[in-house]
PDB file of C-alpha atoms in Angstrom:
ATOM      1  CA  THR A 119       2.878 -47.560 -12.620  1.00 96.00           C
ATOM      2  CA  ASP A 120       4.797 -50.133 -10.767  1.00 97.00           C
ATOM      3  CA  ILE A 121       3.633 -50.367  -6.551  1.00 98.00           C
ATOM      4  CA  TYR A 122       5.336 -52.305  -4.114  1.00 98.00           C
ATOM      5  CA  PHE A 123       4.427 -52.732  -0.533  1.00 97.00           C
ATOM      6  CA  VAL A 124       7.289 -53.032   1.511  1.00 97.00           C
ATOM      7  CA  THR A 125       6.661 -54.150   5.462  1.00 96.00           C
ATOM      8  CA  ASN A 126       8.993 -54.174   8.100  1.00 96.00           C
ATOM      9  CA  GLN A 127       7.402 -56.870  10.524  1.00 94.00           C
ATOM     10  CA  SER A 128      10.044 -56.777  13.163  1.00 94.00           C
ATOM     11  CA  ASP A 129      10.303 -54.566  16.069  1.00 90.00           C
ATOM     12  CA  LYS A 130      13.583 -53.644  14.725  1.00 93.00           C
ATOM     13  CA  ARG A 131      15.197 -50.959  11.916  1.00 93.00           C
ATOM     14  CA  VAL A 132      16.255 -52.682   9.442  1.00 96.00           C
ATOM     15  CA  GLN A 133      17.837 -51.389   6.395  1.00 96.00           C
ATOM     16  CA  ALA A 134      18.375 -53.487   2.891  1.00 96.00           C
ATOM     17  CA  SER A 135      18.339 -53.102  -1.071  1.00 96.00           C
ATOM     18  CA  PRO A 136      15.668 -55.268  -2.388  1.00 96.00           C
ATOM     19  CA  VAL A 137      15.435 -55.839  -6.183  1.00 97.00           C
ATOM     20  CA  PHE A 138      12.350 -55.063  -7.877  1.00 98.00           C
ATOM     21  CA  ARG A 139      10.777 -56.305 -11.496  1.00 97.00           C
ATOM     22  CA  VAL A 140      11.175 -53.076 -12.951  1.00 97.00           C
ATOM     23  CA  ALA A 141      13.715 -51.289 -15.169  1.00 95.00           C
ATOM     24  CA  GLY A 142      14.353 -47.886 -16.591  1.00 96.00           C
ATOM     25  CA  LYS A 143      11.801 -46.047 -13.902  1.00 97.00           C
ATOM     26  CA  GLN A 144      12.902 -43.775 -10.621  1.00 98.00           C
ATOM     27  CA  PRO A 145      11.649 -44.898  -7.643  1.00 98.00           C
ATOM     28  CA  GLU A 146       9.635 -43.164  -5.135  1.00 98.00           C
ATOM     29  CA  LEU A 147       8.750 -43.323  -1.347  1.00 98.00           C
ATOM     30  CA  TRP A 148       5.163 -43.389  -0.609  1.00 97.00           C
ATOM     31  CA  ASN A 149       4.379 -43.122   3.322  1.00 92.00           C
ATOM     32  CA  PRO A 150       0.981 -44.392   3.904  1.00 89.00           C
ATOM     33  CA  VAL A 151       0.780 -42.449   7.228  1.00 85.00           C
ATOM     34  CA  THR A 152       1.032 -39.037   5.943  1.00 84.00           C
ATOM     35  CA  GLY A 153       0.548 -39.291   2.119  1.00 88.00           C
ATOM     36  CA  LYS A 154       3.770 -37.571   1.720  1.00 89.00           C
ATOM     37  CA  HIS A 155       5.641 -38.912  -1.319  1.00 95.00           C
ATOM     38  CA  ARG A 156       9.392 -38.182  -2.619  1.00 95.00           C
ATOM     39  CA  LEU A 157      12.182 -39.196  -4.430  1.00 96.00           C
ATOM     40  CA  LEU A 158      14.445 -41.879  -3.886  1.00 97.00           C
ATOM     41  CA  PRO A 159      17.690 -40.757  -5.723  1.00 97.00           C
ATOM     42  CA  ALA A 160      19.684 -43.790  -5.099  1.00 97.00           C
ATOM     43  CA  TYR A 161      19.480 -47.054  -6.931  1.00 97.00           C
ATOM     44  CA  THR A 162      21.069 -49.489  -9.275  1.00 96.00           C
ATOM     45  CA  GLN A 163      19.515 -50.998 -12.618  1.00 95.00           C
ATOM     46  CA  ILE A 164      20.563 -54.236 -13.372  1.00 93.00           C
ATOM     47  CA  ALA A 165      20.204 -54.300 -17.156  1.00 89.00           C
ATOM     48  CA  GLU A 166      20.890 -58.452 -17.588  1.00 92.00           C
ATOM     49  CA  ASN A 167      17.824 -59.203 -15.464  1.00 94.00           C
ATOM     50  CA  GLY A 168      15.489 -56.088 -15.967  1.00 95.00           C
ATOM     51  CA  THR A 169      15.050 -55.178 -12.626  1.00 97.00           C
ATOM     52  CA  THR A 170      15.893 -52.153 -10.040  1.00 97.00           C
ATOM     53  CA  SER A 171      18.048 -52.562  -6.626  1.00 97.00           C
ATOM     54  CA  VAL A 172      16.980 -49.693  -3.761  1.00 98.00           C
ATOM     55  CA  PRO A 173      18.845 -48.995  -0.797  1.00 97.00           C
ATOM     56  CA  VAL A 174      15.726 -48.323   1.966  1.00 97.00           C
ATOM     57  CA  ARG A 175      15.735 -48.284   5.457  1.00 96.00           C
ATOM     58  CA  LEU A 176      12.476 -49.009   7.729  1.00 95.00           C
ATOM     59  CA  GLU A 177      11.920 -48.210  11.201  1.00 91.00           C
ATOM     60  CA  ALA A 178      10.138 -50.946  13.609  1.00 90.00           C
ATOM     61  CA  ASN A 179       7.275 -52.606  12.212  1.00 90.00           C
ATOM     62  CA  GLU A 180       6.842 -49.542   9.768  1.00 92.00           C
ATOM     63  CA  SER A 181       5.267 -49.934   6.091  1.00 94.00           C
ATOM     64  CA  VAL A 182       5.605 -48.060   2.882  1.00 96.00           C
ATOM     65  CA  PHE A 183       4.850 -47.903  -0.828  1.00 98.00           C
ATOM     66  CA  ILE A 184       7.691 -48.109  -3.211  1.00 98.00           C
ATOM     67  CA  VAL A 185       6.595 -46.327  -6.985  1.00 98.00           C
ATOM     68  CA  PHE A 186       7.807 -46.347  -9.963  1.00 98.00           C
ATOM     69  CA  ARG A 187       6.265 -43.814 -12.240  1.00 97.00           C
ATOM     70  CA  LYS A 188       8.422 -41.683 -14.332  1.00 97.00           C
ATOM     71  CA  SER A 189      11.208 -42.832 -16.422  1.00 97.00           C
ATOM     72  CA  ALA A 190      15.082 -42.218 -15.490  1.00 96.00           C
ATOM     73  CA  GLY A 191      18.493 -43.674 -16.161  1.00 94.00           C
ATOM     74  CA  GLN A 192      21.064 -44.710 -14.054  1.00 92.00           C
ATOM     75  CA  ALA A 193      21.360 -43.019 -10.843  1.00 95.00           C
ATOM     76  CA  ALA A 194      23.641 -40.343 -10.117  1.00 87.00           C
ATOM     77  CA  LYS A 195      23.610 -40.821  -6.136  1.00 91.00           C
ATOM     78  CA  ASN A 196      24.589 -44.157  -4.457  1.00 91.00           C
ATOM     79  CA  GLY A 197      24.342 -45.632  -0.980  1.00 94.00           C
ATOM     80  CA  LEU A 198      21.406 -45.603   1.932  1.00 95.00           C
ATOM     81  CA  ALA A 199      22.180 -41.954   3.260  1.00 94.00           C
ATOM     82  CA  ALA A 200      20.956 -40.401   0.169  1.00 95.00           C
ATOM     83  CA  ASN A 201      17.741 -41.806   0.341  1.00 96.00           C
ATOM     84  CA  PHE A 202      17.460 -41.806   3.997  1.00 94.00           C
ATOM     85  CA  PRO A 203      19.330 -38.794   5.266  1.00 89.00           C
ATOM     86  CA  GLU A 204      20.829 -38.957   8.444  1.00 87.00           C
ATOM     87  CA  GLN A 205      18.667 -38.336  11.709  1.00 87.00           C
ATOM     88  CA  LYS A 206      19.544 -36.310  14.562  1.00 91.00           C
ATOM     89  CA  VAL A 207      17.896 -35.978  18.176  1.00 93.00           C
ATOM     90  CA  VAL A 208      17.900 -32.080  18.807  1.00 92.00           C
ATOM     91  CA  ALA A 209      15.830 -32.437  22.135  1.00 93.00           C
ATOM     92  CA  THR A 210      14.002 -34.983  24.083  1.00 95.00           C
ATOM     93  CA  VAL A 211      10.965 -33.583  26.209  1.00 97.00           C
ATOM     94  CA  ASN A 212      11.748 -34.656  29.732  1.00 94.00           C
ATOM     95  CA  SER A 213       9.565 -31.837  31.765  1.00 95.00           C
ATOM     96  CA  ALA A 214       6.564 -33.095  33.462  1.00 97.00           C
ATOM     97  CA  TRP A 215       3.368 -33.721  32.004  1.00 98.00           C
ATOM     98  CA  THR A 216      -0.277 -32.917  33.463  1.00 98.00           C
ATOM     99  CA  VAL A 217      -2.604 -35.311  31.959  1.00 98.00           C
ATOM    100  CA  THR A 218      -6.513 -35.417  32.350  1.00 97.00           C
ATOM    101  CA  PHE A 219      -8.688 -38.356  32.181  1.00 96.00           C
ATOM    102  CA  GLU A 220     -11.974 -38.784  31.076  1.00 91.00           C
ATOM    103  CA  SER A 221     -13.704 -39.095  34.263  1.00 84.00           C
ATOM    104  CA  ASP A 222     -17.566 -39.884  33.779  1.00 80.00           C
ATOM    105  CA  GLU A 223     -19.277 -43.185  35.529  1.00 77.00           C
ATOM    106  CA  ILE A 224     -17.753 -45.422  33.047  1.00 75.00           C
ATOM    107  CA  LYS A 225     -14.376 -44.453  32.134  1.00 80.00           C
ATOM    108  CA  ARG A 226     -13.713 -44.077  35.731  1.00 83.00           C
ATOM    109  CA  GLY A 227     -10.900 -42.145  35.264  1.00 91.00           C
ATOM    110  CA  PRO A 228      -9.392 -39.361  37.735  1.00 93.00           C
ATOM    111  CA  ALA A 229     -11.349 -36.298  38.276  1.00 91.00           C
ATOM    112  CA  GLU A 230      -8.538 -34.063  38.841  1.00 95.00           C
ATOM    113  CA  PRO A 231      -5.372 -33.656  36.486  1.00 96.00           C
ATOM    114  CA  VAL A 232      -2.829 -35.866  37.373  1.00 97.00           C
ATOM    115  CA  ILE A 233       1.218 -34.824  37.332  1.00 97.00           C
ATOM    116  CA  PHE A 234       3.192 -37.179  35.342  1.00 98.00           C
ATOM    117  CA  GLU A 235       7.258 -36.541  36.163  1.00 97.00           C
ATOM    118  CA  LYS A 236       7.858 -39.131  33.961  1.00 96.00           C
ATOM    119  CA  LEU A 237       6.010 -40.973  31.164  1.00 97.00           C
ATOM    120  CA  THR A 238       4.452 -44.324  32.778  1.00 95.00           C
ATOM    121  CA  ASP A 239       2.257 -47.091  31.313  1.00 97.00           C
ATOM    122  CA  TRP A 240      -1.351 -46.528  32.787  1.00 97.00           C
ATOM    123  CA  SER A 241      -1.387 -50.567  33.248  1.00 96.00           C
ATOM    124  CA  LYS A 242       1.517 -50.166  35.825  1.00 96.00           C
ATOM    125  CA  HIS A 243       0.222 -47.246  37.842  1.00 96.00           C
ATOM    126  CA  SER A 244      -0.389 -47.376  41.601  1.00 95.00           C
ATOM    127  CA  ASP A 245      -3.712 -45.639  40.922  1.00 95.00           C
ATOM    128  CA  GLU A 246      -6.466 -48.223  40.061  1.00 93.00           C
ATOM    129  CA  ARG A 247      -8.569 -45.164  38.057  1.00 94.00           C
ATOM    130  CA  ILE A 248      -5.353 -44.915  35.941  1.00 96.00           C
ATOM    131  CA  ARG A 249      -4.408 -48.701  36.009  1.00 95.00           C
ATOM    132  CA  TYR A 250      -7.627 -49.666  34.788  1.00 94.00           C
ATOM    133  CA  PHE A 251      -8.648 -46.838  32.582  1.00 94.00           C
ATOM    134  CA  SER A 252      -9.480 -47.228  28.715  1.00 93.00           C
ATOM    135  CA  GLY A 253     -10.659 -44.287  26.840  1.00 94.00           C
ATOM    136  CA  THR A 254      -9.065 -40.453  25.986  1.00 96.00           C
ATOM    137  CA  ALA A 255      -6.626 -38.610  28.042  1.00 97.00           C
ATOM    138  CA  VAL A 256      -5.174 -35.503  27.610  1.00 98.00           C
ATOM    139  CA  TYR A 257      -1.420 -34.618  28.310  1.00 98.00           C
ATOM    140  CA  LYS A 258       0.216 -31.228  28.231  1.00 98.00           C
ATOM    141  CA  THR A 259       4.055 -29.742  28.767  1.00 98.00           C
ATOM    142  CA  SER A 260       5.438 -27.428  27.192  1.00 97.00           C
ATOM    143  CA  PHE A 261       9.446 -27.176  25.267  1.00 96.00           C
ATOM    144  CA  ASP A 262      11.819 -24.667  24.293  1.00 95.00           C
ATOM    145  CA  LEU A 263      13.670 -24.634  20.821  1.00 93.00           C
ATOM    146  CA  GLU A 264      17.046 -21.991  20.390  1.00 90.00           C
ATOM    147  CA  ARG A 265      15.692 -21.493  16.985  1.00 88.00           C
ATOM    148  CA  LYS A 266      13.171 -22.705  14.087  1.00 87.00           C
ATOM    149  CA  PRO A 267      14.345 -24.891  12.120  1.00 82.00           C
ATOM    150  CA  ASP A 268      14.752 -24.742   8.245  1.00 84.00           C
ATOM    151  CA  GLY A 269      13.355 -27.659   7.074  1.00 86.00           C
ATOM    152  CA  GLU A 270      11.380 -30.758   8.691  1.00 88.00           C
ATOM    153  CA  LEU A 271      11.267 -31.063  12.278  1.00 94.00           C
ATOM    154  CA  TYR A 272       9.507 -34.474  13.761  1.00 95.00           C
ATOM    155  CA  LEU A 273       7.916 -34.604  17.233  1.00 97.00           C
ATOM    156  CA  ASP A 274       8.680 -38.637  17.755  1.00 96.00           C
ATOM    157  CA  LEU A 275       6.414 -39.778  20.402  1.00 97.00           C
ATOM    158  CA  GLY A 276       8.418 -42.682  21.226  1.00 95.00           C
ATOM    159  CA  LYS A 277       6.034 -45.584  21.938  1.00 94.00           C
ATOM    160  CA  VAL A 278       1.658 -45.362  21.842  1.00 96.00           C
ATOM    161  CA  VAL A 279      -0.994 -47.269  22.821  1.00 95.00           C
ATOM    162  CA  ALA A 280      -3.097 -47.350  20.709  1.00 93.00           C
ATOM    163  CA  MET A 281      -3.183 -43.847  19.161  1.00 96.00           C
ATOM    164  CA  ALA A 282      -2.556 -39.863  19.361  1.00 97.00           C
ATOM    165  CA  ARG A 283      -3.469 -36.514  18.495  1.00 97.00           C
ATOM    166  CA  VAL A 284      -0.844 -33.763  18.613  1.00 98.00           C
ATOM    167  CA  LYS A 285      -1.281 -30.065  18.777  1.00 98.00           C
ATOM    168  CA  VAL A 286       1.796 -27.285  18.858  1.00 98.00           C
ATOM    169  CA  ASN A 287       0.940 -24.029  20.218  1.00 98.00           C
ATOM    170  CA  GLY A 288      -2.890 -24.826  19.951  1.00 98.00           C
ATOM    171  CA  LYS A 289      -2.720 -26.120  16.445  1.00 98.00           C
ATOM    172  CA  TYR A 290      -3.261 -29.503  15.496  1.00 97.00           C
ATOM    173  CA  ALA A 291      -0.256 -31.118  13.967  1.00 96.00           C
ATOM    174  CA  GLY A 292      -1.195 -35.051  12.987  1.00 94.00           C
ATOM    175  CA  GLY A 293      -2.204 -38.302  14.259  1.00 94.00           C
ATOM    176  CA  VAL A 294      -0.479 -41.364  14.674  1.00 93.00           C
ATOM    177  CA  TRP A 295      -1.825 -44.955  14.796  1.00 92.00           C
ATOM    178  CA  THR A 296       1.403 -47.114  13.802  1.00 89.00           C
ATOM    179  CA  PRO A 297       5.148 -46.900  14.362  1.00 87.00           C
ATOM    180  CA  PRO A 298       6.973 -45.233  14.065  1.00 89.00           C
ATOM    181  CA  TYR A 299       4.869 -42.520  16.212  1.00 93.00           C
ATOM    182  CA  ARG A 300       5.774 -39.449  14.666  1.00 93.00           C
ATOM    183  CA  THR A 301       4.262 -36.399  12.952  1.00 94.00           C
ATOM    184  CA  ASP A 302       6.103 -33.448  11.014  1.00 94.00           C
ATOM    185  CA  ILE A 303       5.805 -30.251  13.352  1.00 96.00           C
ATOM    186  CA  ALA A 304       8.006 -27.814  11.832  1.00 94.00           C
ATOM    187  CA  PRO A 305       4.837 -25.379  10.684  1.00 95.00           C
ATOM    188  CA  PHE A 306       3.606 -25.262  14.149  1.00 97.00           C
ATOM    189  CA  VAL A 307       6.939 -24.374  16.460  1.00 96.00           C
ATOM    190  CA  GLN A 308       8.327 -21.093  17.109  1.00 95.00           C
ATOM    191  CA  SER A 309      11.929 -19.932  18.877  1.00 94.00           C
ATOM    192  CA  GLY A 310      11.622 -20.033  22.034  1.00 95.00           C
ATOM    193  CA  LYS A 311       8.573 -21.712  24.530  1.00 96.00           C
ATOM    194  CA  ASN A 312       6.197 -24.233  22.656  1.00 97.00           C
ATOM    195  CA  GLU A 313       2.934 -25.304  24.287  1.00 98.00           C
ATOM    196  CA  LEU A 314       2.641 -29.227  23.464  1.00 98.00           C
ATOM    197  CA  GLU A 315      -0.391 -31.247  23.584  1.00 98.00           C
ATOM    198  CA  ILE A 316      -1.192 -34.760  23.363  1.00 98.00           C
ATOM    199  CA  GLU A 317      -4.227 -36.648  23.272  1.00 98.00           C
ATOM    200  CA  VAL A 318      -3.730 -40.682  24.106  1.00 98.00           C
ATOM    201  CA  VAL A 319      -6.908 -43.059  23.162  1.00 97.00           C
ATOM    202  CA  SER A 320      -6.567 -46.552  24.479  1.00 95.00           C
ATOM    203  CA  THR A 321      -8.400 -49.813  23.961  1.00 93.00           C
ATOM    204  CA  TRP A 322     -11.224 -50.889  25.836  1.00 90.00           C
ATOM    205  CA  ALA A 323      -9.449 -54.155  27.108  1.00 91.00           C
ATOM    206  CA  ASN A 324      -8.155 -52.907  30.774  1.00 92.00           C
ATOM    207  CA  ARG A 325     -11.363 -51.188  31.310  1.00 90.00           C
ATOM    208  CA  ILE A 326     -12.846 -54.431  30.840  1.00 89.00           C
ATOM    209  CA  ILE A 327     -10.287 -56.590  33.237  1.00 90.00           C
ATOM    210  CA  GLY A 328     -10.970 -54.147  35.404  1.00 90.00           C
ATOM    211  CA  ASP A 329     -14.300 -54.115  35.651  1.00 87.00           C
ATOM    212  CA  ARG A 330     -14.386 -57.932  35.964  1.00 85.00           C
ATOM    213  CA  LYS A 331     -12.648 -57.908  39.471  1.00 85.00           C
ATOM    214  CA  LEU A 332     -15.328 -55.851  40.743  1.00 84.00           C
ATOM    215  CA  PRO A 333     -18.548 -57.130  42.556  1.00 87.00           C
ATOM    216  CA  ALA A 334     -21.525 -57.563  39.725  1.00 83.00           C
ATOM    217  CA  GLU A 335     -23.254 -54.660  41.525  1.00 82.00           C
ATOM    218  CA  GLN A 336     -20.589 -52.105  40.911  1.00 83.00           C
ATOM    219  CA  ARG A 337     -19.403 -53.231  37.232  1.00 82.00           C
ATOM    220  CA  LYS A 338     -20.735 -50.718  34.497  1.00 80.00           C
ATOM    221  CA  LEU A 339     -19.510 -53.000  31.401  1.00 78.00           C
ATOM    222  CA  HIS A 340     -22.163 -56.047  30.782  1.00 74.00           C
ATOM    223  CA  ILE A 341     -20.109 -58.303  28.438  1.00 73.00           C
ATOM    224  CA  SER A 342     -20.097 -61.753  28.279  1.00 64.00           C
ATOM    225  CA  ARG A 343     -16.981 -62.580  26.541  1.00 66.00           C
ATOM    226  CA  GLY A 344     -13.816 -60.256  26.342  1.00 65.00           C
ATOM    227  CA  PRO A 345      -9.948 -59.784  27.710  1.00 68.00           C
ATOM    228  CA  ASP A 346      -8.999 -61.337  30.928  1.00 70.00           C
ATOM    229  CA  GLY A 347      -5.712 -61.662  33.218  1.00 79.00           C
ATOM    230  CA  ASP A 348      -2.740 -59.495  32.432  1.00 90.00           C
ATOM    231  CA  LEU A 349      -3.416 -55.827  31.989  1.00 94.00           C
ATOM    232  CA  PHE A 350      -1.937 -54.581  28.491  1.00 94.00           C
ATOM    233  CA  GLU A 351       0.180 -51.622  28.087  1.00 95.00           C
ATOM    234  CA  SER A 352      -1.482 -48.367  27.709  1.00 97.00           C
ATOM    235  CA  GLY A 353      -0.762 -44.481  27.117  1.00 98.00           C
ATOM    236  CA  LEU A 354       2.019 -42.525  26.242  1.00 98.00           C
ATOM    237  CA  LEU A 355       5.091 -44.505  26.811  1.00 97.00           C
ATOM    238  CA  GLY A 356       7.575 -42.314  24.914  1.00 95.00           C
ATOM    239  CA  PRO A 357      10.514 -41.078  24.714  1.00 97.00           C
ATOM    240  CA  VAL A 358       9.107 -37.994  23.136  1.00 98.00           C
ATOM    241  CA  GLN A 359      11.779 -36.386  21.362  1.00 97.00           C
ATOM    242  CA  LEU A 360      12.582 -33.774  18.600  1.00 97.00           C
ATOM    243  CA  ILE A 361      14.406 -35.394  15.196  1.00 95.00           C
ATOM    244  CA  THR A 362      15.849 -33.681  12.552  1.00 92.00           C
ATOM    245  CA  GLU A 363      17.089 -35.067   9.296  1.00 80.00           C
ATOM    246  CA  ASN A 364      20.109 -33.705   7.911  1.00 66.00           C
ATOM    247  CA  SER A 365      20.077 -34.054   3.942  1.00 52.00           C
TER     248      SER A 365
END
């Protein structure tokens, strides 16, 4: 088996046809986040130098494994679309979110749920309890589906800092911690109204910065060294969208 790790080091989607030093084998794409793998039906074997060119598409900062295990001749298909079907946004979740923050004496989040009419970076919120919050917050809302899709339906969270767990209609649908922040929710959705819950966890950085701005007797964190200065992006930033793929 020949295994190649391919990573997009930019913050933009990239498309390319990298050439791999292997011939006579079928390329496969293995997703290191979900554990899923599938064939890449389009490729070109270059006989004169014993290599294989494979059209690939990587989202911003995305990484995958390209694996060659099974014998194969020349591909019957070609082009990027055969390997990466067109994606279609079928809905954007624009409804208000009810957000519940951890509110113990260290994390200092709001004791009561907060309504976010739109997704907001915690570090830019007018409420200091949210602006300097570090810990876990649970976002809840709902969305409607005209009909349940036949194939995969991805929930794309847009941007999350730093990681998230998704529940749909009370069932765990996956966790995300790296771009693209996306998980397949098709097994959990239903036609009509669907309840959505996203548990977001941030780093400790902003709480440390917030505590350092307080008088010494009010601080709950006693750290000799750590981040200081500008706050870091935190929370669910979105946009949150439902995406299908047309094969």
